[in-house]
GROMACS .gro file of C-alpha atoms in nm:
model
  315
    1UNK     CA    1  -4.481 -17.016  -5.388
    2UNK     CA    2  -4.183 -16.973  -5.577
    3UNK     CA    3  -4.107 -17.227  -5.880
    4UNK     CA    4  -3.719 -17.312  -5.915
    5UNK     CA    5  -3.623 -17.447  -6.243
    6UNK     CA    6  -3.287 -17.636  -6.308
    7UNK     CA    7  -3.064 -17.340  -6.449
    8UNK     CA    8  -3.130 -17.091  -6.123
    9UNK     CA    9  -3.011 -17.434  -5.940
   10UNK     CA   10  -2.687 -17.466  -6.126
   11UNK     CA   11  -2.634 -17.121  -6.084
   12UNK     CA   12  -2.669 -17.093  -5.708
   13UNK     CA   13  -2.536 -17.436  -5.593
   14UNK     CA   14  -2.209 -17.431  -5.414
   15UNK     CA   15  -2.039 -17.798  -5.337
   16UNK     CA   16  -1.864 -17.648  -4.964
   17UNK     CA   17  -2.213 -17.530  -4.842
   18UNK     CA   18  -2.373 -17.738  -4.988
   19UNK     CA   19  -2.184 -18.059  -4.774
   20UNK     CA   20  -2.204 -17.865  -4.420
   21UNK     CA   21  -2.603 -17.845  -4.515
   22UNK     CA   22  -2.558 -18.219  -4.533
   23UNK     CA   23  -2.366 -18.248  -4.247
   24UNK     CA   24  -2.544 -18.100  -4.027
   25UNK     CA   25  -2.878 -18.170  -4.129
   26UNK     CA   26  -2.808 -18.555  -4.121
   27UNK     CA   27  -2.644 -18.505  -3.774
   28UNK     CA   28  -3.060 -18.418  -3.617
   29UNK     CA   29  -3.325 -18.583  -3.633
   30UNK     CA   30  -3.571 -18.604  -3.878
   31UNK     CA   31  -3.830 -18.816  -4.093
   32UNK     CA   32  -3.761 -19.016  -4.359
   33UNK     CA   33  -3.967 -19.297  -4.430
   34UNK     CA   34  -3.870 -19.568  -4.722
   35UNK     CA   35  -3.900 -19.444  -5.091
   36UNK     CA   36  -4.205 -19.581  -5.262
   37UNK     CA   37  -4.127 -19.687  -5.631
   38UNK     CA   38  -4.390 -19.798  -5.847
   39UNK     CA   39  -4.403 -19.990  -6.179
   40UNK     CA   40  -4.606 -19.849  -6.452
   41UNK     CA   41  -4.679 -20.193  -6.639
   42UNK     CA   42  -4.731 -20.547  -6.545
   43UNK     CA   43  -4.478 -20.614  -6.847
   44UNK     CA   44  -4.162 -20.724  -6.749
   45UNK     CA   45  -4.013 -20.579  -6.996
   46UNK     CA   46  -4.104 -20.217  -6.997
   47UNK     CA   47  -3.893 -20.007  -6.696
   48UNK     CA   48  -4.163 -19.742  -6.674
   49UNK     CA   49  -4.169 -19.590  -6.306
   50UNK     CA   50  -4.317 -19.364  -6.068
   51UNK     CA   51  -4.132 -19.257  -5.725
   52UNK     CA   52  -4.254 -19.054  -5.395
   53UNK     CA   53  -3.974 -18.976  -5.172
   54UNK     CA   54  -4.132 -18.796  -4.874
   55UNK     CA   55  -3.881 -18.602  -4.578
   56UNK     CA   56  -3.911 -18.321  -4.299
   57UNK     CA   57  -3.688 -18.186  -4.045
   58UNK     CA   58  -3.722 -17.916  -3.775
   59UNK     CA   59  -3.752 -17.637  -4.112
   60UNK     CA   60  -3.910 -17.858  -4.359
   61UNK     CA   61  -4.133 -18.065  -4.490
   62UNK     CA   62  -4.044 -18.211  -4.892
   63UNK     CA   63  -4.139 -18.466  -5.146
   64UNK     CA   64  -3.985 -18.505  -5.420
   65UNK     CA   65  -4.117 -18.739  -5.700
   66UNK     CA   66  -3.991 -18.846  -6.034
   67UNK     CA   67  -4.089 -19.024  -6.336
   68UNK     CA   68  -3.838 -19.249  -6.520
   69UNK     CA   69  -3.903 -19.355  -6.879
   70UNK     CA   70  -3.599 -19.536  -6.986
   71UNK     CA   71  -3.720 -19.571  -7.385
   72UNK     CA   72  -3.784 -19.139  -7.406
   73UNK     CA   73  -3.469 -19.067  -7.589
   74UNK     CA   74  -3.551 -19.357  -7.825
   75UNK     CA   75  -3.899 -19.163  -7.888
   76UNK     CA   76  -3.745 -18.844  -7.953
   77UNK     CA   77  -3.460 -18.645  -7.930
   78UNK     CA   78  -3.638 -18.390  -7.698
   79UNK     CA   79  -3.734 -18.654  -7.433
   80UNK     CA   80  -3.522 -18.731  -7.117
   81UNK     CA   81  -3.552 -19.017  -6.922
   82UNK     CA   82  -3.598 -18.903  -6.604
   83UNK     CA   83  -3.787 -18.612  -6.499
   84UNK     CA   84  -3.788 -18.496  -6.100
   85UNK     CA   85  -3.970 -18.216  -5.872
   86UNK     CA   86  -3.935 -18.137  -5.496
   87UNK     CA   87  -4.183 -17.933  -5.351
   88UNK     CA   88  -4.106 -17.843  -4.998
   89UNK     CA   89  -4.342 -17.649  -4.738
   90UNK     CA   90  -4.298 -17.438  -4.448
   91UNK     CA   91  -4.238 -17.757  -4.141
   92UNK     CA   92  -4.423 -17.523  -3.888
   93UNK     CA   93  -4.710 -17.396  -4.071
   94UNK     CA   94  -4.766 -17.641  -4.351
   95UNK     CA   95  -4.715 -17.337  -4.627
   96UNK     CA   96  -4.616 -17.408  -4.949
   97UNK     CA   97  -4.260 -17.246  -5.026
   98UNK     CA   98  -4.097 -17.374  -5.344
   99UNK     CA   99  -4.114 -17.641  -5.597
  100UNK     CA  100  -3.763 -17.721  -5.761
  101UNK     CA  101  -3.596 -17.859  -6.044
  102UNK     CA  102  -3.529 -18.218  -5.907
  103UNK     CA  103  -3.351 -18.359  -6.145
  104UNK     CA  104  -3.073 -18.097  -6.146
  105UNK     CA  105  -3.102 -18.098  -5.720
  106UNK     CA  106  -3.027 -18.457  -5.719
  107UNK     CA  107  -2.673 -18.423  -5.960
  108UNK     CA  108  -2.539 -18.197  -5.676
  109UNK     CA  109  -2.689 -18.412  -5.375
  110UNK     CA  110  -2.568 -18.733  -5.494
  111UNK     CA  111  -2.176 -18.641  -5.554
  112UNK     CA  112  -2.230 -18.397  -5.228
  113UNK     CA  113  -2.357 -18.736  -5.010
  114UNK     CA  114  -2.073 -18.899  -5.149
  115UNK     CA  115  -1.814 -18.630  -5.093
  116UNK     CA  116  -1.951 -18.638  -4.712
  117UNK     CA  117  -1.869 -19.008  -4.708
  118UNK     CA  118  -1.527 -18.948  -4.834
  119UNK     CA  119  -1.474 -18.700  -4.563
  120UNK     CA  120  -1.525 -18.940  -4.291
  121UNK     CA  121  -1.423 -19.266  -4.483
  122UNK     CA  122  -1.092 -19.153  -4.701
  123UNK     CA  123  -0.755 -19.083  -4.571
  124UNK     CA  124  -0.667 -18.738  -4.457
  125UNK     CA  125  -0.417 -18.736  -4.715
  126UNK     CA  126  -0.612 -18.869  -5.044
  127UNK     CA  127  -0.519 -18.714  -5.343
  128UNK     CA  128  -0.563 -18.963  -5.644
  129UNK     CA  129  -0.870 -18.968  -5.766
  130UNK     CA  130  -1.035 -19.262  -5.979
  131UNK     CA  131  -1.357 -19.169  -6.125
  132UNK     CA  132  -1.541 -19.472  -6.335
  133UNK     CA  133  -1.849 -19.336  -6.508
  134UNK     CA  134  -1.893 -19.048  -6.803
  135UNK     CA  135  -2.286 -18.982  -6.780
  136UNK     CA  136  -2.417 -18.638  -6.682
  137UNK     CA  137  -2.324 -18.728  -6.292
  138UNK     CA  138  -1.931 -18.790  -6.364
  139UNK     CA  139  -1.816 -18.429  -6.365
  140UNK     CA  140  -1.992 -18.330  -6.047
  141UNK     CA  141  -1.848 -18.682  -5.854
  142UNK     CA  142  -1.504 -18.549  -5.926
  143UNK     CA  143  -1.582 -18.149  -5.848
  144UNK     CA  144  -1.703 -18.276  -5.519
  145UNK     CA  145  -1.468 -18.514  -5.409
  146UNK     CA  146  -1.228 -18.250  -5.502
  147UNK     CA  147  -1.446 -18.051  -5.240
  148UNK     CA  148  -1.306 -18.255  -4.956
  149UNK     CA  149  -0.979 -18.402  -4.997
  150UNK     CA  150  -0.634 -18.250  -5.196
  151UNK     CA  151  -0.741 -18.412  -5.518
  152UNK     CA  152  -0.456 -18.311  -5.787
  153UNK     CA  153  -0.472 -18.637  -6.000
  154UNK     CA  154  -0.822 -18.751  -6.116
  155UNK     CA  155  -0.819 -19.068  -6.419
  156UNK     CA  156  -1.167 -19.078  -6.573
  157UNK     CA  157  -1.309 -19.431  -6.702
  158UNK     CA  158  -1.548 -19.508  -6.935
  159UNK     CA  159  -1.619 -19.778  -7.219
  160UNK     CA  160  -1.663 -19.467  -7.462
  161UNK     CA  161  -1.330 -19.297  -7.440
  162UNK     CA  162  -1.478 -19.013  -7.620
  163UNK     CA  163  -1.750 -19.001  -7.357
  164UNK     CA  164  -1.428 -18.992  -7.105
  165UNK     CA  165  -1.244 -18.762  -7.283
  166UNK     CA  166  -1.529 -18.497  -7.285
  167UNK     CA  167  -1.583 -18.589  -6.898
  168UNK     CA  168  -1.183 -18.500  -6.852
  169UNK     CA  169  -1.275 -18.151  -7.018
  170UNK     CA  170  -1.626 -18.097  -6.820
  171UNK     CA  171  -1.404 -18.121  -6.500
  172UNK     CA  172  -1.057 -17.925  -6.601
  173UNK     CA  173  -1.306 -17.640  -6.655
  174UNK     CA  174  -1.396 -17.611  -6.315
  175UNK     CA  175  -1.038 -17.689  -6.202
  176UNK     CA  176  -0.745 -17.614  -6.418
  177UNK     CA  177  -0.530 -17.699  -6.122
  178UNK     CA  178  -0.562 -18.056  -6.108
  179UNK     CA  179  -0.407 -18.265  -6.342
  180UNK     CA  180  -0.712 -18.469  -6.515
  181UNK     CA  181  -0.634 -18.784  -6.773
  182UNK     CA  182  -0.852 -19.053  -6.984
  183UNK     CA  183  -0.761 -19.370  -6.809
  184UNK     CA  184  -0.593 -19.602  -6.973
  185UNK     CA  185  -0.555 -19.905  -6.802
  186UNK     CA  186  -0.821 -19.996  -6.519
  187UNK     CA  187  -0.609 -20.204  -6.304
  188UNK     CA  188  -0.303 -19.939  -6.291
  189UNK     CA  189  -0.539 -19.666  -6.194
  190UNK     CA  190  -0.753 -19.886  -5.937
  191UNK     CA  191  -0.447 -19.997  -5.789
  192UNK     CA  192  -0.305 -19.662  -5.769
  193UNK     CA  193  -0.629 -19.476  -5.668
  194UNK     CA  194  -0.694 -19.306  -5.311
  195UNK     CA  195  -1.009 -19.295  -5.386
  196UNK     CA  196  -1.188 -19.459  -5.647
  197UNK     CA  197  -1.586 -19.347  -5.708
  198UNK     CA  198  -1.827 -19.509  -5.925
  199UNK     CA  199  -2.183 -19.361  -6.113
  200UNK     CA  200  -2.178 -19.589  -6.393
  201UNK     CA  201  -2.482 -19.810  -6.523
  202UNK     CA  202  -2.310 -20.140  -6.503
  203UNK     CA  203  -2.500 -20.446  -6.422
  204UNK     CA  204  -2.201 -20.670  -6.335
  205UNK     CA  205  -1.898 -20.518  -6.133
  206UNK     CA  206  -1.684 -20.302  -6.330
  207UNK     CA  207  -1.318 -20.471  -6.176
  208UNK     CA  208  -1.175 -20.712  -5.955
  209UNK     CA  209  -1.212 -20.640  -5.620
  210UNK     CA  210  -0.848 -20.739  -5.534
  211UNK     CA  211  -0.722 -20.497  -5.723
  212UNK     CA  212  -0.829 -20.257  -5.460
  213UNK     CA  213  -0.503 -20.178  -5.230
  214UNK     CA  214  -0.496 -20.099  -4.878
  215UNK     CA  215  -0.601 -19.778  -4.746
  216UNK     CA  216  -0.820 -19.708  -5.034
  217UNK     CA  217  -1.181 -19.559  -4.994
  218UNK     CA  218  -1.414 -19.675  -5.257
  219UNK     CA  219  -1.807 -19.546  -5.340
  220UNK     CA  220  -2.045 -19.688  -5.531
  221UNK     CA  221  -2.377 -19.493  -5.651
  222UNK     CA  222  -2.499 -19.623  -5.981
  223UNK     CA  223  -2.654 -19.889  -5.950
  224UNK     CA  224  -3.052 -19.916  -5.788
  225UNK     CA  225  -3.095 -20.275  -5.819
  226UNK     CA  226  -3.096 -20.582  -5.631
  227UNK     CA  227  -2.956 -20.819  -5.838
  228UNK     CA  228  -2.744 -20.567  -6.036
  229UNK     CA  229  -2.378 -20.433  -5.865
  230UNK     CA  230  -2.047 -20.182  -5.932
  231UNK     CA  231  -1.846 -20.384  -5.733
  232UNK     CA  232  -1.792 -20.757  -5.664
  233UNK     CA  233  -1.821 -20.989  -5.327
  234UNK     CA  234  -1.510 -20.994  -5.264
  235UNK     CA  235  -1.457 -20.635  -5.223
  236UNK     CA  236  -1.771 -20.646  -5.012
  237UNK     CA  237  -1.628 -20.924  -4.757
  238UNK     CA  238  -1.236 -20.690  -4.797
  239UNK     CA  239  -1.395 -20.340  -4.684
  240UNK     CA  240  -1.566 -20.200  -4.392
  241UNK     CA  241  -1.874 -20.122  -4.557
  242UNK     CA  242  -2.122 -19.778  -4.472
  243UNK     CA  243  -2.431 -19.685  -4.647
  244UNK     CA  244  -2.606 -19.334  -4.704
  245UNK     CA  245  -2.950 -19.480  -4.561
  246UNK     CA  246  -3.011 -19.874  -4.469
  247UNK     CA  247  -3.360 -19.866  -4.471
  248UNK     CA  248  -3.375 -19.776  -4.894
  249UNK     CA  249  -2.963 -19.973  -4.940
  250UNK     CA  250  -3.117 -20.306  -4.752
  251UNK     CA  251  -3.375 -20.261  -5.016
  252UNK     CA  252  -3.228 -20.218  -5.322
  253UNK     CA  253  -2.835 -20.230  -5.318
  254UNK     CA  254  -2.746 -20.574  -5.529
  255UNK     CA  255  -2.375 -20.488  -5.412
  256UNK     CA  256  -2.451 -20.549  -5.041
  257UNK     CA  257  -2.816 -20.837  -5.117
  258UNK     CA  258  -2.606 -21.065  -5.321
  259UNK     CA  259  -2.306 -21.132  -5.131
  260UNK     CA  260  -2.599 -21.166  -4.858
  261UNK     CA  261  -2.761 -21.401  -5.100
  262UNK     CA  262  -2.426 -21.594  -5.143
  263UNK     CA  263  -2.424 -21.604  -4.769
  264UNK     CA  264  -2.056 -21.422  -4.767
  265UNK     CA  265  -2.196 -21.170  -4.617
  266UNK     CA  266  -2.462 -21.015  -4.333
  267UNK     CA  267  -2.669 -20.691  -4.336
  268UNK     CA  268  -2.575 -20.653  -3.958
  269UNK     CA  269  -2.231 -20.614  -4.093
  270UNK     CA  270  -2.232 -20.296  -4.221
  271UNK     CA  271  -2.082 -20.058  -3.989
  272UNK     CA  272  -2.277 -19.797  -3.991
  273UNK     CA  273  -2.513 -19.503  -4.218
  274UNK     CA  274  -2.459 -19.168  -4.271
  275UNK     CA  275  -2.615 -19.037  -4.022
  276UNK     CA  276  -2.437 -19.239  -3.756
  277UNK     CA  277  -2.121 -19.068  -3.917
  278UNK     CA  278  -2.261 -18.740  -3.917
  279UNK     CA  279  -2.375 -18.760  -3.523
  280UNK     CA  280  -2.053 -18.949  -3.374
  281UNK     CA  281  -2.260 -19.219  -3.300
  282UNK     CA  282  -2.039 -19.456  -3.533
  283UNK     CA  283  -1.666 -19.434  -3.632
  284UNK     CA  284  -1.547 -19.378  -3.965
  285UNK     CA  285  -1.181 -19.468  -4.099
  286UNK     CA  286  -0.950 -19.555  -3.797
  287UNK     CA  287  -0.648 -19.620  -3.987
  288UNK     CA  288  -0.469 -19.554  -4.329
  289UNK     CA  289  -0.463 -19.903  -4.452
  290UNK     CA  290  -0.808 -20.053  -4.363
  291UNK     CA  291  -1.056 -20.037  -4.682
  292UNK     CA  292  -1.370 -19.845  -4.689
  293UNK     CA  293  -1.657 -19.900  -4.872
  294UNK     CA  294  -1.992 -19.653  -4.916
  295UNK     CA  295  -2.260 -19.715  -5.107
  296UNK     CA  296  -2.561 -19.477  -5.182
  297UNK     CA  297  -2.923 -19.485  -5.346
  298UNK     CA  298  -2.990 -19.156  -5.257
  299UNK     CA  299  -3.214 -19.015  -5.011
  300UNK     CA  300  -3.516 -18.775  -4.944
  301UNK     CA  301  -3.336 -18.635  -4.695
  302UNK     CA  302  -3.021 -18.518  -4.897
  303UNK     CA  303  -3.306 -18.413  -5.182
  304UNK     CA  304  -3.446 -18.191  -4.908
  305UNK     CA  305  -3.119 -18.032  -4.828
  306UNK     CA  306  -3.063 -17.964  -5.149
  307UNK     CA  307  -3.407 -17.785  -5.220
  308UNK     CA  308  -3.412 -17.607  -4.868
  309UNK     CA  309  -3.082 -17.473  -4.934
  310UNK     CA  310  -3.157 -17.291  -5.295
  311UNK     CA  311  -3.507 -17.179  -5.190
  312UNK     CA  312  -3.279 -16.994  -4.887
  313UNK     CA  313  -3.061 -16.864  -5.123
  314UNK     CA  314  -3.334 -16.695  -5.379
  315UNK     CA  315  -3.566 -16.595  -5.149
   0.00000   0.00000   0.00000
């Protein structure tokens, strides 16, 4: 069994391969039954977690499970908050193959799931990107998008414009040949955006939703909770709305449960998951001026792909 730590991940990921894995994989069937997250403490106020995310398909059987510790980097300055595995094993014999860096998997899964939404979901022609959110994420949002549609503009938000500006000079390393900016002003570049993604950890929605134009395609991946959102109602009720997975976004997703709370919304009205994309079985964008919506929690499935794809690659 090979072990596959985060650096031979970074090294062998590629975003293009790395989306038709996640294309096509999410286009067959396969298992994948709802996360399990557990609470550490009965104390409302400690975060402490545990997760299992169990997944096969026709090659493999994974599991990937992570520890989250919100208060680490308070402790020390070697401590991260989040620490992740997959192991995967051979799907017709059971064998173990490979147990990988998850937390360094899951950076490239999460902006590749969301580039695949964009490439059913954004216009043809997209090439203004709005990226809200300077964490370790932001630069591999932008690199993927960029994957997918003829980015050449991308304006990065963030409260910290230092954070932003550092974000702005994580991306132009990858690619000098877009033109890459610290946004200024929100509502110019929301307005102006093709595409406008979000990874940020913002409880309340980060703008207006009627600042959104026509024809925009907007994705939302930050946020885990049900009474937390990125985006407001009325963007909700404005878009047709798609998910990565219903059975964990029904669960979890405050942007979809509390318009459903507020009753301005239904479940039933989203129009479809990624998979559904992925087979035909549901329609993405049918015009330029309608507004899409995806929103993502991640999946064991994508986390699968991921770890399948760099134990192909080293072995």
């Amino acid at each position: 069994m090979k072990i596959i730590e985060s650096a031979q991940v970074h090294d062998s990921m590629d975003f293009k391969a790395l989306i038709e894995a996640l294309r096509e994989t999410f286009s067959k069937p396969a298992g994948m039954p709802q996360r399990q997250v557990f609470t550490l403490d009965e104390d409302p106020g400690n975060h402490d977690a545990f997760a299992v995310l169990p997944s096969w398909n026709e090659k493999t059987i994974a599991v990937k499970a992570f520890t989250y510790f919100p208060d680490n980097p308070k402790k020390s300055a070697e401590l991260a908050s989040l620490y992740s595995k997959i192991m995967i094993f051979d799907r017709q014999t059971g064998v173990p193959q490979a147990l990988v860096d998850g937390t360094s998997v899951t950076y490239w899964r999460t902006a590749a799931i969301s580039a695949l939404g964009s490439d059913y979901l954004a216009r043809k022609n997209a090439n203004n990107l709005l990226l809200c959110g300077t964490g370790k994420l932001a630069s591999f949002m932008a690199l993927a998008h960029a994957t997918v549609r003829p980015i050449n503009k991308i304006s990065v938000w963030g409260r910290d414009s230092q954070k932003a500006q550092i974000t702005v000079q994580k991306i132009q390393q990858q690619r000098p040949d877009i033109q890459i900016e610290v946004c200024r002003d929100l509502e110019t570049s929301v307005k102006q955006a093709d595409i406008i993604s979000c990874a940020t950890g913002s409880a309340t929605p980060l703008f207006p939703g009627d600042w959104v134009q026509s024809g925009t395609h907007t994705d939302f991946v930050g946020n885990h909770n049900h009474d937390r959102r990125e985006c407001d109602s009325h963007l909700i009720n404005q878009a047709n709305v798609y998910v990565d997975s219903k059975i964990n976004v029904f669960a979890e997703a405050g942007e979809l449960l509390i318009p459903v709370e507020e009753g301005t919304f239904q479940l039933e009205d989203v129009k479809g998951e990624l998979a559904q994309l992925c087979s035909n079985s549901v329609t993405g964008r049918s015009n330029d001026t309608e507004i899409t919506l995806f929103k993502t929690v991640g999946t064991a499935l994508a986390d699968l792909v991921g770890a399948q794809l760099i134990y192909a690659q080293i072995n």
